[in-house]
Tab-separated table of C-alpha atoms and ligand atoms in Angstrom:
chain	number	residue	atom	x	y	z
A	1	UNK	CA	-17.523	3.233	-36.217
A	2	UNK	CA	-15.783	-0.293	-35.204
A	3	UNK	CA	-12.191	-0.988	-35.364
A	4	UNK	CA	-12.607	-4.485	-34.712
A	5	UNK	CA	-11.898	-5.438	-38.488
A	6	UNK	CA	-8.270	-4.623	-37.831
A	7	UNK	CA	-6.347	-7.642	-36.725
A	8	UNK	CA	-3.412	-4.934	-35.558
A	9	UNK	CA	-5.836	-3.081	-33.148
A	10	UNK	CA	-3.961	-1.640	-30.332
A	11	UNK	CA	-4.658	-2.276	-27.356
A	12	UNK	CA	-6.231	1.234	-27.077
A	13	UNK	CA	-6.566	3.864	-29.458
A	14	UNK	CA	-7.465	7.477	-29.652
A	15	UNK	CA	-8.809	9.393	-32.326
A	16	UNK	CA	-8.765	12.845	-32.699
A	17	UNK	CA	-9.529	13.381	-28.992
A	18	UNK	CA	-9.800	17.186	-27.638
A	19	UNK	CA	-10.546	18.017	-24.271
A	20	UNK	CA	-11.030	20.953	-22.093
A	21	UNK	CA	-11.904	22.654	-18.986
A	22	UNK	CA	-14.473	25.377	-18.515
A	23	UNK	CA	-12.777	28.285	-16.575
A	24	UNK	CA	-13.829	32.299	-15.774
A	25	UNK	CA	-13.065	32.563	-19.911
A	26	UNK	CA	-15.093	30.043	-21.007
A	27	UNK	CA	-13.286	26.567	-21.864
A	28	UNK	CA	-9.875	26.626	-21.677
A	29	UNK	CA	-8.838	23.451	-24.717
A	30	UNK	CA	-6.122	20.970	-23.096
A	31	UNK	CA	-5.845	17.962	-25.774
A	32	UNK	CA	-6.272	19.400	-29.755
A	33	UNK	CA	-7.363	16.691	-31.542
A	34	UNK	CA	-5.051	14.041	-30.214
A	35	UNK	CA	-4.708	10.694	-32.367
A	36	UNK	CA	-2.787	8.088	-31.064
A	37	UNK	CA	-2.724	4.321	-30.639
A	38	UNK	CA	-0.961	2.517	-27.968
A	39	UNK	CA	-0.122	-1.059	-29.345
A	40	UNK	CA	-0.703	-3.977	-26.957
A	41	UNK	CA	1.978	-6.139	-24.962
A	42	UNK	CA	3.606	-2.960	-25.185
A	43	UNK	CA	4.855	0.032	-22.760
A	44	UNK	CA	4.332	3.050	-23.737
A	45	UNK	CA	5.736	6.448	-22.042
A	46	UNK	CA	3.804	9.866	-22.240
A	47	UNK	CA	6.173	12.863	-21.458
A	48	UNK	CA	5.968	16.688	-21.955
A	49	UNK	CA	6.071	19.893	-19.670
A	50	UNK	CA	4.084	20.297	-16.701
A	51	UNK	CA	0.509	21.113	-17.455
A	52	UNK	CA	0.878	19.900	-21.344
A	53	UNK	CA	-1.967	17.858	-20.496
A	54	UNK	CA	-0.450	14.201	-20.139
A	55	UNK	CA	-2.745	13.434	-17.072
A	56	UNK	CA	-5.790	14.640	-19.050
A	57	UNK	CA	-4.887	12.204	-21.766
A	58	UNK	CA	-4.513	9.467	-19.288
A	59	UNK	CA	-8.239	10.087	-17.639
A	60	UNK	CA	-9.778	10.446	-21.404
A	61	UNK	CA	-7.950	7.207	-22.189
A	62	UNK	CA	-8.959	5.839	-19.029
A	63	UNK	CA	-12.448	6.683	-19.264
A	64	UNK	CA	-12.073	8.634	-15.970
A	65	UNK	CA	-13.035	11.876	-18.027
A	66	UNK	CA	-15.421	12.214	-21.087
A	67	UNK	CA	-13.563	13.487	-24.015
A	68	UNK	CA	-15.447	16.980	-25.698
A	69	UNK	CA	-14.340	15.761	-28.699
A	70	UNK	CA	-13.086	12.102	-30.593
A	71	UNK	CA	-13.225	8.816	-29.831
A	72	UNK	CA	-11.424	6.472	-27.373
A	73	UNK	CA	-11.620	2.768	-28.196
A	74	UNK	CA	-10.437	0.357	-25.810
A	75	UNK	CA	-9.733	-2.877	-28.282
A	76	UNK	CA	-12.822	-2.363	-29.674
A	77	UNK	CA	-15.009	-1.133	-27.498
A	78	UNK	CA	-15.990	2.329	-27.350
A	79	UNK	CA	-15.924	4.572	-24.273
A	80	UNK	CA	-18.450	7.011	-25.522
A	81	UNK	CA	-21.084	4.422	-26.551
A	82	UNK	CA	-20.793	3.591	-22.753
A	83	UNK	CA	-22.930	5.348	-19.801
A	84	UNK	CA	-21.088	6.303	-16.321
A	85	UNK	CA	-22.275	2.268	-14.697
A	86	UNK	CA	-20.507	0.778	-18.227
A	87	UNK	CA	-17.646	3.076	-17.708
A	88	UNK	CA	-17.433	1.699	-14.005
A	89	UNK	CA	-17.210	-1.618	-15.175
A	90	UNK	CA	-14.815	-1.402	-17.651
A	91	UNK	CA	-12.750	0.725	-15.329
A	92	UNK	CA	-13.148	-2.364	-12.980
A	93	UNK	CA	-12.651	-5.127	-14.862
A	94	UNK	CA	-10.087	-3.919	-18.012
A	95	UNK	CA	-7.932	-0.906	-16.102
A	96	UNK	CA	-5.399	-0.848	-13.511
A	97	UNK	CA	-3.931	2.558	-12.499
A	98	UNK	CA	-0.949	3.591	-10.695
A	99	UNK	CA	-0.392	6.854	-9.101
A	100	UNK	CA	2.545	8.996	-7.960
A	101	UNK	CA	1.280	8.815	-4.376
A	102	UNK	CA	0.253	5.281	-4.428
A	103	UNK	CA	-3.385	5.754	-3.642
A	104	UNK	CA	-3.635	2.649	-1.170
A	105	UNK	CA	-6.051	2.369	1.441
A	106	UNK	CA	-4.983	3.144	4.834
A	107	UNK	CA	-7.406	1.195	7.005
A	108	UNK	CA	-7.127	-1.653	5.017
A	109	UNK	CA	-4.417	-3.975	5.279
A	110	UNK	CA	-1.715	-4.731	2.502
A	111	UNK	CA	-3.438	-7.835	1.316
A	112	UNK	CA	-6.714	-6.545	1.821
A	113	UNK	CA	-5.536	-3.543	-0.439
A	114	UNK	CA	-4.256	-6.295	-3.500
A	115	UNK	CA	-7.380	-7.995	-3.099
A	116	UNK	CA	-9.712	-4.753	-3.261
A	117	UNK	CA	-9.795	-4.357	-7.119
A	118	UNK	CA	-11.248	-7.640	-7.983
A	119	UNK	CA	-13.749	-7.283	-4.954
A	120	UNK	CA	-15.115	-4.228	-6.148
A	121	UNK	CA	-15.770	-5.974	-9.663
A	122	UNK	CA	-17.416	-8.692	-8.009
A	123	UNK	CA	-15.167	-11.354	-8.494
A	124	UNK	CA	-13.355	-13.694	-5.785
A	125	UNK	CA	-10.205	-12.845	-3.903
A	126	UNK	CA	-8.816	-15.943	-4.029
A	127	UNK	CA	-5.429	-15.983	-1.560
A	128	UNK	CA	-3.185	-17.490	-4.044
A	129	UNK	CA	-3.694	-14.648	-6.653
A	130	UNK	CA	-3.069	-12.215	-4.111
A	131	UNK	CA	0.113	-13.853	-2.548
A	132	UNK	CA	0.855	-14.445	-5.714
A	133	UNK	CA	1.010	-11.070	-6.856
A	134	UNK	CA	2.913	-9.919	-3.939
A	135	UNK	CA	5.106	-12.851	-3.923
A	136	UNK	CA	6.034	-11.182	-7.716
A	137	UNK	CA	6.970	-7.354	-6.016
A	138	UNK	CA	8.623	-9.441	-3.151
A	139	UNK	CA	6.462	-8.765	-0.550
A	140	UNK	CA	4.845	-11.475	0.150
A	141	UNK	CA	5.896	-11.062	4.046
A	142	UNK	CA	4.207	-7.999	4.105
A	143	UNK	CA	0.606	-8.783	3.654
A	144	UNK	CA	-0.780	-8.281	7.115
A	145	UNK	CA	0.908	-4.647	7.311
A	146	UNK	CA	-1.165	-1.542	6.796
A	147	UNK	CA	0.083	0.371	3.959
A	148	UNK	CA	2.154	3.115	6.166
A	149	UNK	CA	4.190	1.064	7.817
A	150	UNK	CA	6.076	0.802	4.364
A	151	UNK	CA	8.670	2.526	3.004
A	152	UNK	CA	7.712	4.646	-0.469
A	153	UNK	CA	8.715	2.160	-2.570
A	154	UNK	CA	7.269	-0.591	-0.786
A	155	UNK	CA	4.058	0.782	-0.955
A	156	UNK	CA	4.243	1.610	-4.907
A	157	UNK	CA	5.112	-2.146	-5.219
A	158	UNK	CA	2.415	-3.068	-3.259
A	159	UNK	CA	-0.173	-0.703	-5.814
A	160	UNK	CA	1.472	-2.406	-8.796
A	161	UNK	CA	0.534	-5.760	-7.247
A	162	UNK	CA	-2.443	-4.621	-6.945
A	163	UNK	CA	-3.053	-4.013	-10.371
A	164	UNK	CA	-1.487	-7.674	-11.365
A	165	UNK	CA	-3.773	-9.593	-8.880
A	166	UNK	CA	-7.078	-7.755	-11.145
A	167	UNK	CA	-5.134	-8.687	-14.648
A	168	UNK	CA	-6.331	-5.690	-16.470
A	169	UNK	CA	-5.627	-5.459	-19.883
A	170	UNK	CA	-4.015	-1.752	-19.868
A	171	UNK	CA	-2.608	-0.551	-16.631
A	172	UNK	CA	-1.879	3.381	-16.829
A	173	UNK	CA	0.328	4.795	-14.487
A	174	UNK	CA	0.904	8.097	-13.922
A	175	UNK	CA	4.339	9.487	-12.936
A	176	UNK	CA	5.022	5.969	-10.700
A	177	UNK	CA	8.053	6.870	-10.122
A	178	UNK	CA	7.968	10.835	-9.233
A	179	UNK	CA	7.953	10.195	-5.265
A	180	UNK	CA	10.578	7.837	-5.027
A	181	UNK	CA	14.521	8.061	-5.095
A	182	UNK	CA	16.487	6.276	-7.863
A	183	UNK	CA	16.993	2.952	-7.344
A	184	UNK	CA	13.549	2.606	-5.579
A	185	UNK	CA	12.313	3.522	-9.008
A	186	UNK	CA	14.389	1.723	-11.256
A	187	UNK	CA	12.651	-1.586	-8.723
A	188	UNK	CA	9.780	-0.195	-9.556
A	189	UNK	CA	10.088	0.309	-13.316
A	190	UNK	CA	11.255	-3.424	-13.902
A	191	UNK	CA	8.463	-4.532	-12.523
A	192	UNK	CA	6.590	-2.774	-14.858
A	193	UNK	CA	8.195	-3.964	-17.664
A	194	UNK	CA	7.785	-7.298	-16.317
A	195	UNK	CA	3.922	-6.664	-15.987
A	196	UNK	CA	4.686	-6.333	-19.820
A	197	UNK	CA	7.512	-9.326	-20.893
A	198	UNK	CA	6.084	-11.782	-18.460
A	199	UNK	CA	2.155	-11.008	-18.150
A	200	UNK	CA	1.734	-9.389	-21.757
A	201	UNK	CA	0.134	-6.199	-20.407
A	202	UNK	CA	0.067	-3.074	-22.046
A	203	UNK	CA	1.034	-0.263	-19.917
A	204	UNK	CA	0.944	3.619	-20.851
A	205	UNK	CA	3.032	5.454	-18.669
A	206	UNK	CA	3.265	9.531	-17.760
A	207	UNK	CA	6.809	9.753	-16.772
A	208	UNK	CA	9.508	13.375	-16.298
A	209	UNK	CA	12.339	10.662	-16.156
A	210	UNK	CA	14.672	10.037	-19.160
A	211	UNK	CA	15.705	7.000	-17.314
A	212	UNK	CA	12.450	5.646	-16.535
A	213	UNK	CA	11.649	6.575	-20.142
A	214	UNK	CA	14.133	4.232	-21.248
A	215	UNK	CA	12.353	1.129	-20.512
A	216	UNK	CA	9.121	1.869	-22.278
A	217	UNK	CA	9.479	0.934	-26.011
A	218	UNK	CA	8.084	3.928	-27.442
A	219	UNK	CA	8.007	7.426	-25.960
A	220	UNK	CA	5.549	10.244	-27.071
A	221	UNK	CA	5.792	13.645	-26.562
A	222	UNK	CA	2.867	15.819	-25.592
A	223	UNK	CA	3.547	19.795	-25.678
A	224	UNK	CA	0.337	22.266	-25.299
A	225	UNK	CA	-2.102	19.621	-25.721
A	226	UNK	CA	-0.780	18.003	-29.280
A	227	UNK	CA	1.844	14.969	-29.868
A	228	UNK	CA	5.045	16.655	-31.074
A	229	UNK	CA	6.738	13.536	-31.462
A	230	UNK	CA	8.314	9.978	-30.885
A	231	UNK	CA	11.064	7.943	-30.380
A	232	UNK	CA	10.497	4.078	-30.998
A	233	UNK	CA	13.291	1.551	-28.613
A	234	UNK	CA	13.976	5.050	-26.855
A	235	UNK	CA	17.461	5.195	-24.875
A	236	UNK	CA	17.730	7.955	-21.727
A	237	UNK	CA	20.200	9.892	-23.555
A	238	UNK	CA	18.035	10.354	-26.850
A	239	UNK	CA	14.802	11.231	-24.498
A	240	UNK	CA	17.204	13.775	-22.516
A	241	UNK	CA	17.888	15.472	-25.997
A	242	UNK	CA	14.256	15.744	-26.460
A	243	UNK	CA	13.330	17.038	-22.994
A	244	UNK	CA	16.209	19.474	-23.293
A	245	UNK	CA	14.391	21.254	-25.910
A	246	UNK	CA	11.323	22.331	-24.061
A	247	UNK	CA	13.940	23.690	-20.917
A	248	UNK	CA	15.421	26.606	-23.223
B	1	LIG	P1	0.149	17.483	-16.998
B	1	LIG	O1	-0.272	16.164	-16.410
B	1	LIG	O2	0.835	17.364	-18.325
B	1	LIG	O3	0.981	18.293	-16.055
B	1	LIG	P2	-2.680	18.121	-16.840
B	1	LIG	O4	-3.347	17.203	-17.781
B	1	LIG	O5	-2.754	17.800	-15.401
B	1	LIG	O6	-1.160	18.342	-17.295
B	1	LIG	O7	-3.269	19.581	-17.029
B	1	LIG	C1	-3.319	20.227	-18.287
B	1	LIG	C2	-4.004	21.575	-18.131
B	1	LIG	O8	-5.375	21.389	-17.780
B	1	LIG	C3	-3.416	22.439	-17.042
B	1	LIG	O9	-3.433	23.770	-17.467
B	1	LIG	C4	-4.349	22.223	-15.874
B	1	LIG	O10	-4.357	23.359	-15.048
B	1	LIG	C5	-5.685	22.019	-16.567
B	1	LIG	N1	-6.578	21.134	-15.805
B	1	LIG	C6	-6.342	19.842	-15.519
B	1	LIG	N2	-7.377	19.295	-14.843
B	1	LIG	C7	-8.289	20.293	-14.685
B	1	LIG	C8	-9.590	20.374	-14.065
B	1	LIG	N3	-10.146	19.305	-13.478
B	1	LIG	N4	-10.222	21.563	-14.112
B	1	LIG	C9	-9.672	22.627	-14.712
B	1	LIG	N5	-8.459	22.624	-15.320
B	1	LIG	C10	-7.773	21.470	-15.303
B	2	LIG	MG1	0.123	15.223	-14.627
């Protein structure tokens, strides 16, 4: 099966992906037959209740985690045509992730931690990409630092920098903005939407935060493991509404 006939091919696409995790029962399912396409130059924001199975749809999409069932294309490649060394690659040189705790390394110095992504997939840190892409998150002084020497948000800035130095085509984050306070995560959301506007990335976001919610341009809504819904140009009031649903 190729999708490459359609000129509108998202950036990534899922169809009819289930997923699940064997436990003392047998398999317990997580994703139900999830089909959903996440259009490119685009940010996209995943939200649900805790354990609805939004970071399992990130890893399937990801290719961290082999679906049990359905496809994931990413353009037009397909994940499960690809063995664990393809998946590596394409991790490497098409993904960017961001995590809630930031994930840097902290031996390695704040430059050294920007340039580490396009090392790993063999290509050359060149100094003015890396400056470059913490000249964009405004920490450009910063580079010799090790990562905790850095306040929380610094250090989130410094892992979306990272991602921009590798210039992956999706970059997935995953609640980026769950260990920081308010206005630390409002820096850190327009940054992601620049990663979008300015770099034309496509970014698919897990997010509790109406507010951060606000500056994606579509929001789905992932209860027990199937989409429930979506609001397209989303504001943080409408998402609230939403949210408020699942807190009766
Ligand atoms: P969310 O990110 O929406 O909170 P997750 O995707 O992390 O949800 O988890 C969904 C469900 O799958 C939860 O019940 C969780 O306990 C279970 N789960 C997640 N990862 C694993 C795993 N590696 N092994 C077993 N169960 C898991
Ligand atoms: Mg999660």
């Amino acid at each position: 099966m190729s999708l490459a006939s359609d000129i509108h091919l998202p950036a990534l696409q899922l169809v009819n992906v289930s997923m699940g995790y064997r436990g003392a029962a047998g398999v317990v399912p997580v994703l139900h037959e999830v089909s959903v396409g996440f259009p490119e130059r685009a940010m996209t924001a995943v939200m649900g209740p805790s354990g609805s199975g939004k970071t399992t749809l990130l890893h399937c999409a990801a290719g961290l985690e082999r679906p049990v069932g359905g496809k994931v294309f990413l353009g037009s490649t397909e994940l499960a045509d690809s063995d664990e060394r393809e998946l590596t690659t394409i991790r490497r040189s098409r993904i960017g992730f961001v995590f809630q705790q930031f994930n840097l390394l902290p031996m390695l110095t704040v430059y050294e931690n920007v340039g580490l992504p396009l090392r790993l997939d063999g290509r050359r840190v060149k100094r003015q990409v890396v400056m470059e892409a913490l000249r964009q998150v405004g920490l450009e002084d910063k580079a010799g630092r090790r990562p905790a020497q850095l306040s929380g948000g610094q250090q989130q800035r410094v892992a979306i920098a990272r991602t921009l130095a590798a210039e992956p085509e999706i970059v997935f984050a995953d609640e980026p903005t769950g260990s920081l306070d308010r206005s630390t995560g409002r820096q850190v959301m327009d940054l992601l939407r620049r990663a979008v506007d300015k770099a034309g990335r496509t970014v698919v976001m897990v997010t509790h935060d109406p507010l951060a919610a606000a500056y994606a341009d579509r929001v789905i809504f992932l209860v027990d493991g199937r989409i429930t819904g979506k609001i397209d140009h989303p504001t943080a009031d409408e998402v609230a509404v939403e949210l408020s649903r699942w807190e009766l």
